[in-house]
Backbone as a printed PyTorch tensor [residue, N CA C, xyz], in Angstrom:
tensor([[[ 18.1010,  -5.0660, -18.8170],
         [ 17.8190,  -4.2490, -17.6670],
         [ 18.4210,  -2.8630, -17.9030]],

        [[ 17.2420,  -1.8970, -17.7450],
         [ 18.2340,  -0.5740, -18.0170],
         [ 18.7030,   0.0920, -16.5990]],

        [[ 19.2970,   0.9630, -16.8560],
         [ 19.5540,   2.0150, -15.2530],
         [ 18.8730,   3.2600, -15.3250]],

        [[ 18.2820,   3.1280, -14.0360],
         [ 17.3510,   4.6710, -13.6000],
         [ 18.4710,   5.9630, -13.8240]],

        [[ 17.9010,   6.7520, -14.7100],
         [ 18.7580,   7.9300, -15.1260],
         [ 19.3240,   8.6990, -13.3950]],

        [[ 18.1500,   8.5300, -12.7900],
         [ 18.5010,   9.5040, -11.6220],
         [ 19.8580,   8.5920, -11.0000]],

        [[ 19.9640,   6.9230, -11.4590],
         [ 20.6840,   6.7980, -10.3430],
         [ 22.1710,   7.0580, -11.1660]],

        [[ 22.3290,   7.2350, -12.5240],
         [ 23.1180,   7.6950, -13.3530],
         [ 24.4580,   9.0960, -12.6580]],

        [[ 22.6330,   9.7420, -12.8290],
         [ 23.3090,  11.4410, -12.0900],
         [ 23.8970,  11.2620, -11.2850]],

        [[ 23.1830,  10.5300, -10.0910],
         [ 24.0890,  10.5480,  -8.7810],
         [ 25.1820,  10.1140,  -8.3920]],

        [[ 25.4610,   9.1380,  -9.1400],
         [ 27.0370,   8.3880,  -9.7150],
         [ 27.7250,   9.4520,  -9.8220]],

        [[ 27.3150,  10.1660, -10.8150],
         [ 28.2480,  11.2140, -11.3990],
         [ 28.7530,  11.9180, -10.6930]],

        [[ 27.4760,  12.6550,  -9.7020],
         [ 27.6080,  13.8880,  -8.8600],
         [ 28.5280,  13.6660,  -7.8130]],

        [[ 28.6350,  12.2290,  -7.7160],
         [ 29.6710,  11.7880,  -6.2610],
         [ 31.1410,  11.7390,  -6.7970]],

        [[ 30.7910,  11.0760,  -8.1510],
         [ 32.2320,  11.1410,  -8.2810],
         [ 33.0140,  12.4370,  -8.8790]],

        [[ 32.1480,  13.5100,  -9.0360],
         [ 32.5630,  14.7980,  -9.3000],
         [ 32.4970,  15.3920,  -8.5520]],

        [[ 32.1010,  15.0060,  -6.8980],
         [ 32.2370,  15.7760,  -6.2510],
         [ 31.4160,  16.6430,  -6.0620]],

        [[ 30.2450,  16.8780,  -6.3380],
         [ 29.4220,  18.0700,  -6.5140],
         [ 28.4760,  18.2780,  -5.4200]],

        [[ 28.3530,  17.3460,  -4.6830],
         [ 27.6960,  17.4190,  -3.3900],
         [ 28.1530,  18.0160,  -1.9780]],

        [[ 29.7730,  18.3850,  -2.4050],
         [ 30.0610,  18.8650,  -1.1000],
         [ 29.9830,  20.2760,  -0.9430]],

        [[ 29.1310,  20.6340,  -1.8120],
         [ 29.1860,  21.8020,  -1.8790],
         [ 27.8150,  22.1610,  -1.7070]],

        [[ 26.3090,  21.4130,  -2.2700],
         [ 24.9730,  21.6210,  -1.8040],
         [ 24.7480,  20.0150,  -1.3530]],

        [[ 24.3630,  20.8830,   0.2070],
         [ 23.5720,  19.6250,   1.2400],
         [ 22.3810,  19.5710,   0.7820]],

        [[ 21.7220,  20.7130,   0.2170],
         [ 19.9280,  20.5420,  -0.1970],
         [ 20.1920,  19.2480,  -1.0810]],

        [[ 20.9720,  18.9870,  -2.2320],
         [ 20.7920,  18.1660,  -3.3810],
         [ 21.2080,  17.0560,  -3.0430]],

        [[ 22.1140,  17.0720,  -2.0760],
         [ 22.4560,  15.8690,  -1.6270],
         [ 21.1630,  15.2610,  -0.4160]],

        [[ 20.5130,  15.7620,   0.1500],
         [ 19.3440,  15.5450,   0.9180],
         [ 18.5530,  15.1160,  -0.0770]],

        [[ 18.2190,  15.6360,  -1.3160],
         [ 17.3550,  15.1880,  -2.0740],
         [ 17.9180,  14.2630,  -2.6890]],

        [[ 18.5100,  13.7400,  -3.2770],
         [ 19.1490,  13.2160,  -4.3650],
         [ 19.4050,  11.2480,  -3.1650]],

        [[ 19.4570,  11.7320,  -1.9940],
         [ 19.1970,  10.6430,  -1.0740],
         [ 18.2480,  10.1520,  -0.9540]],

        [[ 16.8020,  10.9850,  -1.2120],
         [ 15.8420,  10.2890,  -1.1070],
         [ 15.0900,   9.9640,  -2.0840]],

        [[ 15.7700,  10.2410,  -3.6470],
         [ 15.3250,   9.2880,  -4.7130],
         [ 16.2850,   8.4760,  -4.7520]],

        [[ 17.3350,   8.0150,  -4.3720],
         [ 18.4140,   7.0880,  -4.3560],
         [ 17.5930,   5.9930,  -3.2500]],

        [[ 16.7480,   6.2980,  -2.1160],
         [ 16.3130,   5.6210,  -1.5620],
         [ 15.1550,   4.6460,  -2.1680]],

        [[ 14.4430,   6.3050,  -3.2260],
         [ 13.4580,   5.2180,  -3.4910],
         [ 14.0900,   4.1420,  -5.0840]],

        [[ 14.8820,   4.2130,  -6.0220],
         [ 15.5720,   3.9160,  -6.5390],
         [ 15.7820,   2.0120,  -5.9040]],

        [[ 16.4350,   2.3780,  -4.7360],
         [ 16.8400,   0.9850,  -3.9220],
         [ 15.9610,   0.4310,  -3.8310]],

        [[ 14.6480,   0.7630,  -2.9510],
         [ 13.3110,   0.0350,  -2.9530],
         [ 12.8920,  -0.7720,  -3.9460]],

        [[ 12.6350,   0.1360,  -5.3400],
         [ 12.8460,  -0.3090,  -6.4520],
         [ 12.9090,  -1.5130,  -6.9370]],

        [[ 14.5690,  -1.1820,  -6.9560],
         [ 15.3650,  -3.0420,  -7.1410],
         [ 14.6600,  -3.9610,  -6.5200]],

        [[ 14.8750,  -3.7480,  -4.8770],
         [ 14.6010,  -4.7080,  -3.9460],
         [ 13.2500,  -5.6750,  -4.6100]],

        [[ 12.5510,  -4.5810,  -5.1950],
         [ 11.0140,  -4.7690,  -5.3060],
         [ 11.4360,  -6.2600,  -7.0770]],

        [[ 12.0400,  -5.6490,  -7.8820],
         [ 12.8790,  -6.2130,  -9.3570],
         [ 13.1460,  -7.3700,  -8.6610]],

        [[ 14.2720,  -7.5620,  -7.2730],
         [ 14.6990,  -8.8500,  -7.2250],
         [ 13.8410,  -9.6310,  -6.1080]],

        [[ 12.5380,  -8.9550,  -5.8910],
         [ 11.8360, -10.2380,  -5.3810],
         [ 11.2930, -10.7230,  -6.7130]],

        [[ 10.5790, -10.0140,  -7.5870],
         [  9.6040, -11.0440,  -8.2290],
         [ 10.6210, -12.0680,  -8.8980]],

        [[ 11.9380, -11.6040,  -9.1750],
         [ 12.9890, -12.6860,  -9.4390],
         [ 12.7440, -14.0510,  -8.8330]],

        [[ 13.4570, -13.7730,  -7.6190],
         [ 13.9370, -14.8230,  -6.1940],
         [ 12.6690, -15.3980,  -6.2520]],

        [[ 11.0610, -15.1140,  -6.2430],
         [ 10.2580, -15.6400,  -5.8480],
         [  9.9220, -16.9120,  -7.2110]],

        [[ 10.8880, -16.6400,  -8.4670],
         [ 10.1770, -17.8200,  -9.5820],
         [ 11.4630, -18.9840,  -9.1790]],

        [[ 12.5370, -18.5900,  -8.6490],
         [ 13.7990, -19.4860,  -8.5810],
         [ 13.6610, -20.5050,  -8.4470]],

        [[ 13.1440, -20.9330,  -6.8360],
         [ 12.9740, -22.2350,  -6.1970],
         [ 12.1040, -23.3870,  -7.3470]],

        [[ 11.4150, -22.9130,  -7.5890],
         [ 10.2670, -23.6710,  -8.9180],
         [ 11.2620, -24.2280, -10.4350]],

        [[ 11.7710, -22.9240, -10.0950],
         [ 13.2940, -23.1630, -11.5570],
         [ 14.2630, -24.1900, -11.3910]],

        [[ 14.2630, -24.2160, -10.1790],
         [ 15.8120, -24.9200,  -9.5650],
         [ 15.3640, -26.1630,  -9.1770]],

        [[ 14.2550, -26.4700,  -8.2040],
         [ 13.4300, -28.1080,  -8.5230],
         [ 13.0040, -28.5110,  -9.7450]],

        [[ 12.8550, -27.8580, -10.7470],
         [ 12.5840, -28.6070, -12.1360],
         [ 14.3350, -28.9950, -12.5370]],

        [[ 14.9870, -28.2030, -12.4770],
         [ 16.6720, -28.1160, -13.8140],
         [ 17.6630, -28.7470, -12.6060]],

        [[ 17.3320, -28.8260, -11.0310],
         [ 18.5780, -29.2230, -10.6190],
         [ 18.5240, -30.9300, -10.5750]],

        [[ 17.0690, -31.7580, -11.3500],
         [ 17.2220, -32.9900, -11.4310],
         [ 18.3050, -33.6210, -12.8130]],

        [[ 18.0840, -32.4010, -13.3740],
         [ 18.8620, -32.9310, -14.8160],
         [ 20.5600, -32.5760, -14.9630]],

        [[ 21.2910, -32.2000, -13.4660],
         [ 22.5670, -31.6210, -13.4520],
         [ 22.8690, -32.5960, -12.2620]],

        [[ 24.6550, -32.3060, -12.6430],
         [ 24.8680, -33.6920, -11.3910],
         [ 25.4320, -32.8170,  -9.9370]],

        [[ 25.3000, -31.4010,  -9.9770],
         [ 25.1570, -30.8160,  -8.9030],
         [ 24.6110, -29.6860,  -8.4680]],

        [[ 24.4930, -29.1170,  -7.3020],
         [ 23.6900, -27.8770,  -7.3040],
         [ 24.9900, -26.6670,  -7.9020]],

        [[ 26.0800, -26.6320,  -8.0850],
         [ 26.9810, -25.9240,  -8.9160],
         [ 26.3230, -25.2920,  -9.8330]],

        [[ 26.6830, -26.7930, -10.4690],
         [ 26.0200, -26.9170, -11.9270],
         [ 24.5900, -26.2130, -12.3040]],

        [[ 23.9300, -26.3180, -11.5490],
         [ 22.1800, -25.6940, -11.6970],
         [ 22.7150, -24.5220, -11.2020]],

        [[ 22.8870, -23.9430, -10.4840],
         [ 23.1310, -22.7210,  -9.7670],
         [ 24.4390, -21.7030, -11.5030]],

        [[ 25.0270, -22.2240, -12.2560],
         [ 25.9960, -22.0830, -13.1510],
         [ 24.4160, -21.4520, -14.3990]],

        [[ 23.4340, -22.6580, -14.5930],
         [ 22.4990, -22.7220, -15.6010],
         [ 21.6280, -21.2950, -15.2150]],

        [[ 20.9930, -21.5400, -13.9890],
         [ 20.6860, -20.5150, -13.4580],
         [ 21.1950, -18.8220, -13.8400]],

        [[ 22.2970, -18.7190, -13.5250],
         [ 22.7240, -17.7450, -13.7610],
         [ 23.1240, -17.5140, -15.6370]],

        [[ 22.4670, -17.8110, -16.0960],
         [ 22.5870, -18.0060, -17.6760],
         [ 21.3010, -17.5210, -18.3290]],

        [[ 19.8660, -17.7010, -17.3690],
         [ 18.7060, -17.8270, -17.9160],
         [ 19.1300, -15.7650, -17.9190]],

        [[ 17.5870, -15.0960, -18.2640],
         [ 17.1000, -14.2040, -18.4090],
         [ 17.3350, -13.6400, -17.1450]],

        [[ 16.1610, -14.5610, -16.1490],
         [ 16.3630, -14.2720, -14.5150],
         [ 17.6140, -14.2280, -13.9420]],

        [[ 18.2890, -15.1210, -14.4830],
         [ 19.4970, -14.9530, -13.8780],
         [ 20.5000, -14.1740, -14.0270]],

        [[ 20.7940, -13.2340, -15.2310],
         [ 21.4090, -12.2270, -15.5130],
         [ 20.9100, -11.1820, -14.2920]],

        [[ 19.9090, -10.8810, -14.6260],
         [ 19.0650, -10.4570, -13.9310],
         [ 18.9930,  -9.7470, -13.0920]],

        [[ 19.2040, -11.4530, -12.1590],
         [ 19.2350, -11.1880, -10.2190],
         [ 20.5270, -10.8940, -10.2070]],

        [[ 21.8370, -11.0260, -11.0130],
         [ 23.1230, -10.8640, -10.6050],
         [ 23.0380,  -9.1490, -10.8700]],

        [[ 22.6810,  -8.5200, -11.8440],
         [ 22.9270,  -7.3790, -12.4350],
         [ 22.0670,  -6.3790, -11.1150]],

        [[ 20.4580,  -6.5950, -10.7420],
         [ 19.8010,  -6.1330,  -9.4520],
         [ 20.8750,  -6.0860,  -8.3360]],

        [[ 21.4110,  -7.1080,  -7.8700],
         [ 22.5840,  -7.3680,  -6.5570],
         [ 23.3590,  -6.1160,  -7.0320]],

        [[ 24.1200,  -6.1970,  -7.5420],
         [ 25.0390,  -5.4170,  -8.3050],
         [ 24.6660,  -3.8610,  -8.1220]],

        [[ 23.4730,  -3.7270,  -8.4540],
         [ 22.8720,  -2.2370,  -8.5970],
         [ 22.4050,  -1.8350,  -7.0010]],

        [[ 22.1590,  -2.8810,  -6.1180],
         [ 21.4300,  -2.6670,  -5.0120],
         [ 23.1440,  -2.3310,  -4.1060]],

        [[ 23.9150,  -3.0630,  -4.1900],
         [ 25.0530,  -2.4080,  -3.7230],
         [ 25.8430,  -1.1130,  -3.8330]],

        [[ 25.6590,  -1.0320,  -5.2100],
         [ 26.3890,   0.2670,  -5.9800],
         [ 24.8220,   1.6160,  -4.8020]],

        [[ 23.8040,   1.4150,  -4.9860],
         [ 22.7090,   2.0930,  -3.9400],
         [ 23.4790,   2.4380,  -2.5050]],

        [[ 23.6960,   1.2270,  -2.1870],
         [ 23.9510,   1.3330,  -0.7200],
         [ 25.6180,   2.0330,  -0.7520]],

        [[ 26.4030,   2.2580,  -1.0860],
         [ 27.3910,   2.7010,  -0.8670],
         [ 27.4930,   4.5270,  -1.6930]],

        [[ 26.2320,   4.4260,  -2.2690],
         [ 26.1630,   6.0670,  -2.6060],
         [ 25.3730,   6.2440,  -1.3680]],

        [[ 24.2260,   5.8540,  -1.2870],
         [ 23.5800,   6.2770,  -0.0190],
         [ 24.0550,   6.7110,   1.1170]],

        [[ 25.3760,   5.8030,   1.4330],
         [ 26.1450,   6.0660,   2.5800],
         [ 27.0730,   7.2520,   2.1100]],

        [[ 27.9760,   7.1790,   1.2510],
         [ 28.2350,   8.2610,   0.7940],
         [ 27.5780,  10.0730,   0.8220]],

        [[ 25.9910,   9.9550,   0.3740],
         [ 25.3060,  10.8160,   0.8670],
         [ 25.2800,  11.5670,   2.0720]],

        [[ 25.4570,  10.0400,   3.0610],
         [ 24.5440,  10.3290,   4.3250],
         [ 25.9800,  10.6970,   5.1410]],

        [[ 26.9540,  10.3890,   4.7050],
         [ 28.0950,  10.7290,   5.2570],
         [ 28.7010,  12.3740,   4.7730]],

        [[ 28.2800,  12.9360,   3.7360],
         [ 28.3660,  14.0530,   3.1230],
         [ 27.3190,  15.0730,   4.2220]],

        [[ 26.4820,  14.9980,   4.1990],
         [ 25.5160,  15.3220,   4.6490],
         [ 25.8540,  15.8440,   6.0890]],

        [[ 26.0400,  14.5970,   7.1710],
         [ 26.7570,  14.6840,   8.5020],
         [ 27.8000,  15.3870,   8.4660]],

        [[ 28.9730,  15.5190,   7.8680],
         [ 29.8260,  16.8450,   7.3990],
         [ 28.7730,  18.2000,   6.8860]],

        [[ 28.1380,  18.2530,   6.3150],
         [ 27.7140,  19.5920,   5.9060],
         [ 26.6500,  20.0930,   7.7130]],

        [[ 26.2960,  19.0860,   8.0750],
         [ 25.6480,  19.5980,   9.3420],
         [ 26.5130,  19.9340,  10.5000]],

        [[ 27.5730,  18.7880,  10.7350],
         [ 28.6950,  19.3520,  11.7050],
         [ 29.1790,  21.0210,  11.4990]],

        [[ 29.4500,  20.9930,   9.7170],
         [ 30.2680,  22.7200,   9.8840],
         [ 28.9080,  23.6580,   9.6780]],

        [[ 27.8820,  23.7860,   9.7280],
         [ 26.8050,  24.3950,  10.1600],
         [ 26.9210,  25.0150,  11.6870]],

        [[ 26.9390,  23.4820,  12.3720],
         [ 26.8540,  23.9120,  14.1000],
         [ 28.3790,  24.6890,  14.1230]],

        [[ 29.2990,  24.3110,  13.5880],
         [ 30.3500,  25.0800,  13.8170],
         [ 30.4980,  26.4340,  13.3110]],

        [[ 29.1750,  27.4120,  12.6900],
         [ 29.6140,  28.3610,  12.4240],
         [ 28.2930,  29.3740,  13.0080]],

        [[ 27.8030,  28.4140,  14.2100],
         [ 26.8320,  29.2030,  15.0420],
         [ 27.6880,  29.4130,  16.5290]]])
């Protein structure tokens, strides 16, 4: 699984700080981060949707759902769906980040009318 370059940048830009300084990029940079998230979401359905089929064939041959749920996370898919989760969180906490940057850059706006 690779990572969307844009969502690369935006990593960066937050943790360098570079957004508190342009609200335009951070407005933008939110709404390919949005579509970015969609994205995934979109990656970990066609996942989730082969599972159930995976997990009634392999959880007869394990002596618990642990155990299958352990195998699971071993296959291809299952790297996978853990690595998507992973990325769909790391989304949501820049996003908010954004959107919280943002609400500061609009508050000291009204404050300098």
């Amino acid at each position: 699984m690779t990572t969307n370059k844009n969502y690369n940048r935006i990593m960066d830009g937050l943790r360098e700080g570079y957004y508190r300084s342009n609200p335009a990029w951070c407005a933008n940079d939110l709404s390919i981060l949005s579509g970015e998230y969609a994205w995934i979401c979109g990656q970990l359905e066609e996942i989730l949707v082969k599972k159930p089929a995976w997990w009634n064939v392999e959880r007869e041959k394990v002596k618990s759902d642990t155990a299958c749920e352990k195998q699971w996370e071993q296959t291809e898919d299952g790297v996978n769906e853990m690595g998507l989760r992973m990325r769909m969180k790391g989304a949501e906490k820049m996003m908010s980040a954004l959107k919280s940057l943002l609400r500061v850059a609009e508050g000291e706006s009204h404050n300098l009318h």
